[in-house]
Coordinates of C-alpha atoms in Angstrom, one line a residue:
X1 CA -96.4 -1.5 4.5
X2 CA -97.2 -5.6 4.5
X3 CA -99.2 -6.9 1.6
X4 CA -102.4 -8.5 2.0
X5 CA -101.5 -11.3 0.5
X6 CA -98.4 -11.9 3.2
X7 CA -101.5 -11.2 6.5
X8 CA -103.8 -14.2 7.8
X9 CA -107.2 -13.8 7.4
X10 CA -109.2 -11.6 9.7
X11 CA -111.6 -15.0 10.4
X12 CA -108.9 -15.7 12.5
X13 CA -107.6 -18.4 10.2
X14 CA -103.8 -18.6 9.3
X15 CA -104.5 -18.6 5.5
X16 CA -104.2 -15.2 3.9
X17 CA -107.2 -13.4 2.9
X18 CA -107.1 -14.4 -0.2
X19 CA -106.8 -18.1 -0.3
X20 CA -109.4 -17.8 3.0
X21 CA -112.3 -16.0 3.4
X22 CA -111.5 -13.7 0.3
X23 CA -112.4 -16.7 -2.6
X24 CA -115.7 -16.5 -0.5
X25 CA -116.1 -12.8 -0.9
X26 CA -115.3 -12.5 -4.8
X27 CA -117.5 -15.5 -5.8
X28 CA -114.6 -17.6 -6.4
X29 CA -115.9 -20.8 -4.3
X30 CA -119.0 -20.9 -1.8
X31 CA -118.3 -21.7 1.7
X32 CA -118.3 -25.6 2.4
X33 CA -119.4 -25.1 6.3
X34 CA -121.8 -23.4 8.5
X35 CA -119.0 -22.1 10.3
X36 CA -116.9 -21.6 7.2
X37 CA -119.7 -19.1 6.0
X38 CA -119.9 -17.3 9.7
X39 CA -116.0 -17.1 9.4
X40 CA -116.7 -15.4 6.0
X41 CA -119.3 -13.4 7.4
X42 CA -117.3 -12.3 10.7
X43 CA -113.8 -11.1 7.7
X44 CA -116.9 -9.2 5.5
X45 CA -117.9 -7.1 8.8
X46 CA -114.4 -6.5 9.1
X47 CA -114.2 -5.2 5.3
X48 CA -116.9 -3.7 5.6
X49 CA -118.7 -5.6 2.7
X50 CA -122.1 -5.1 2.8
X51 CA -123.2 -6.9 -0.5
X52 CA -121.3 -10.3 0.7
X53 CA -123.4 -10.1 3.9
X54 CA -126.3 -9.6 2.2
X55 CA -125.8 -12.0 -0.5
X56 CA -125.6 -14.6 2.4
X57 CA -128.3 -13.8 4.1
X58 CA -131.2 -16.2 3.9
X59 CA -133.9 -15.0 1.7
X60 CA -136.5 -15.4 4.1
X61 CA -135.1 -13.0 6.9
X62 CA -132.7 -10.8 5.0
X63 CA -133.0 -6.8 5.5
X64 CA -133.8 -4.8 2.9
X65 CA -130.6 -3.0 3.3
X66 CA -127.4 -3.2 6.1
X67 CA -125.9 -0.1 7.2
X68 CA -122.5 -0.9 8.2
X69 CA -120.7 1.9 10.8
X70 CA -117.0 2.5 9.2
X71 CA -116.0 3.0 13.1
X72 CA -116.8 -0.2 14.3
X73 CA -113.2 -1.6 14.6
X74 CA -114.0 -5.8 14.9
X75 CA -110.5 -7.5 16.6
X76 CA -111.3 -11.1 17.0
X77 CA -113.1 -14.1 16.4
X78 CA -113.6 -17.5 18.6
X79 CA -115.7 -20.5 17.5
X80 CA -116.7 -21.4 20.8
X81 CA -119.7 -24.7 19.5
X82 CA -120.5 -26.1 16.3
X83 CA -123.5 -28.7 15.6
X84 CA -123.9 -29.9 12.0
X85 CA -123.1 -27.8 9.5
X86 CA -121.1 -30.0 7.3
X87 CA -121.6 -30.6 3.8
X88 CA -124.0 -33.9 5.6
X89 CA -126.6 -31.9 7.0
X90 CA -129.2 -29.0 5.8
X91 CA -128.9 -26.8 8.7
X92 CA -126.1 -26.1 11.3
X93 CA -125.7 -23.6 13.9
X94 CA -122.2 -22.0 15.5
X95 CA -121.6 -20.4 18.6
X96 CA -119.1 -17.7 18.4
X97 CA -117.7 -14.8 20.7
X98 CA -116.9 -11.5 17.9
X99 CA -114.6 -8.8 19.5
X100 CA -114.5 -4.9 19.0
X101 CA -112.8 -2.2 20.3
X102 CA -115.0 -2.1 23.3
X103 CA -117.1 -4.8 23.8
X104 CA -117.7 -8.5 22.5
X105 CA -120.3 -9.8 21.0
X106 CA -121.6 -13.3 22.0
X107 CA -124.2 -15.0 19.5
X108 CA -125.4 -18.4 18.9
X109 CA -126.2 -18.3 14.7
X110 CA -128.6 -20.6 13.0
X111 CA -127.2 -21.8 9.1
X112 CA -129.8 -23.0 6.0
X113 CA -128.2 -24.8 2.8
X114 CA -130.7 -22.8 0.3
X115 CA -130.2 -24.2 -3.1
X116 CA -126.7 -25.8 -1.7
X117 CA -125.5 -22.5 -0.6
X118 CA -125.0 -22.2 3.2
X119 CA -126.6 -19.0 3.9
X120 CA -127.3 -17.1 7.6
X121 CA -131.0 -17.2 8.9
X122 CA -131.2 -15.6 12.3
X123 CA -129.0 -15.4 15.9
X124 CA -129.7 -15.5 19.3
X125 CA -127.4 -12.7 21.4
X126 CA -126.2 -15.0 24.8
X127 CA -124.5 -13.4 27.9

């Protein structure tokens, strides 16, 4: 079996887990981008990690609680647009295709800075 540490990150990066998306997960760092943070987002729906998700969810649309399905198998990510979203700007938004055994998943995904934080307000599902 391959250690985690030796595999790139499921954001589709080629940074292991760890160095990548995982600082993000344990609290380690905050993500510096809007797409960063939907990078870290797209690796927590892989790992099934429910309290990252919800931790990044902007306060002001955030469920009450997410019910992740253990079957969903997610296989890719693309970053198909970015506008703003750096550490310059407030809000940022990044269109992205998300693949699962099955289907795909096509979303355009609005980004806050609350309290410096990038967080995830709302997305728009495209065709």
């Amino acid at each position: 079996m391959v250690a985690m540490t030796t595999r790139s990150c499921p954001c589709g990066l080629t940074e292991a887990y760890e160095v990548c998306c995982g600082r993000f997960h344990s609290g380690a760092a905050v993500a510096p981008t809007a797409e960063r943070l939907m990078r870290s987002r797209y690796s927590a729906f892989v790992r099934q990690d429910g309290a990252y998700l919800l931790r990044t969810w902007h306060p002001r649309t955030r469920p009450a609680r997410l019910d992740l399905d253990p079957g969903m198998r997610w296989t890719g990510l693309e970053i198909l647009d970015t506008a703003d979203g750096s550490a310059f700007h407030a809000t940022g938004t990044v269109t992205f295709r998300a693949s699962y055994r099955g289907g795909s998943l096509h979303e355009r995904s609005r980004f806050e800075r609350v309290d410096g934080a990038w967080v995830y307000v709302d997305g728009e599902f495209l065709d």
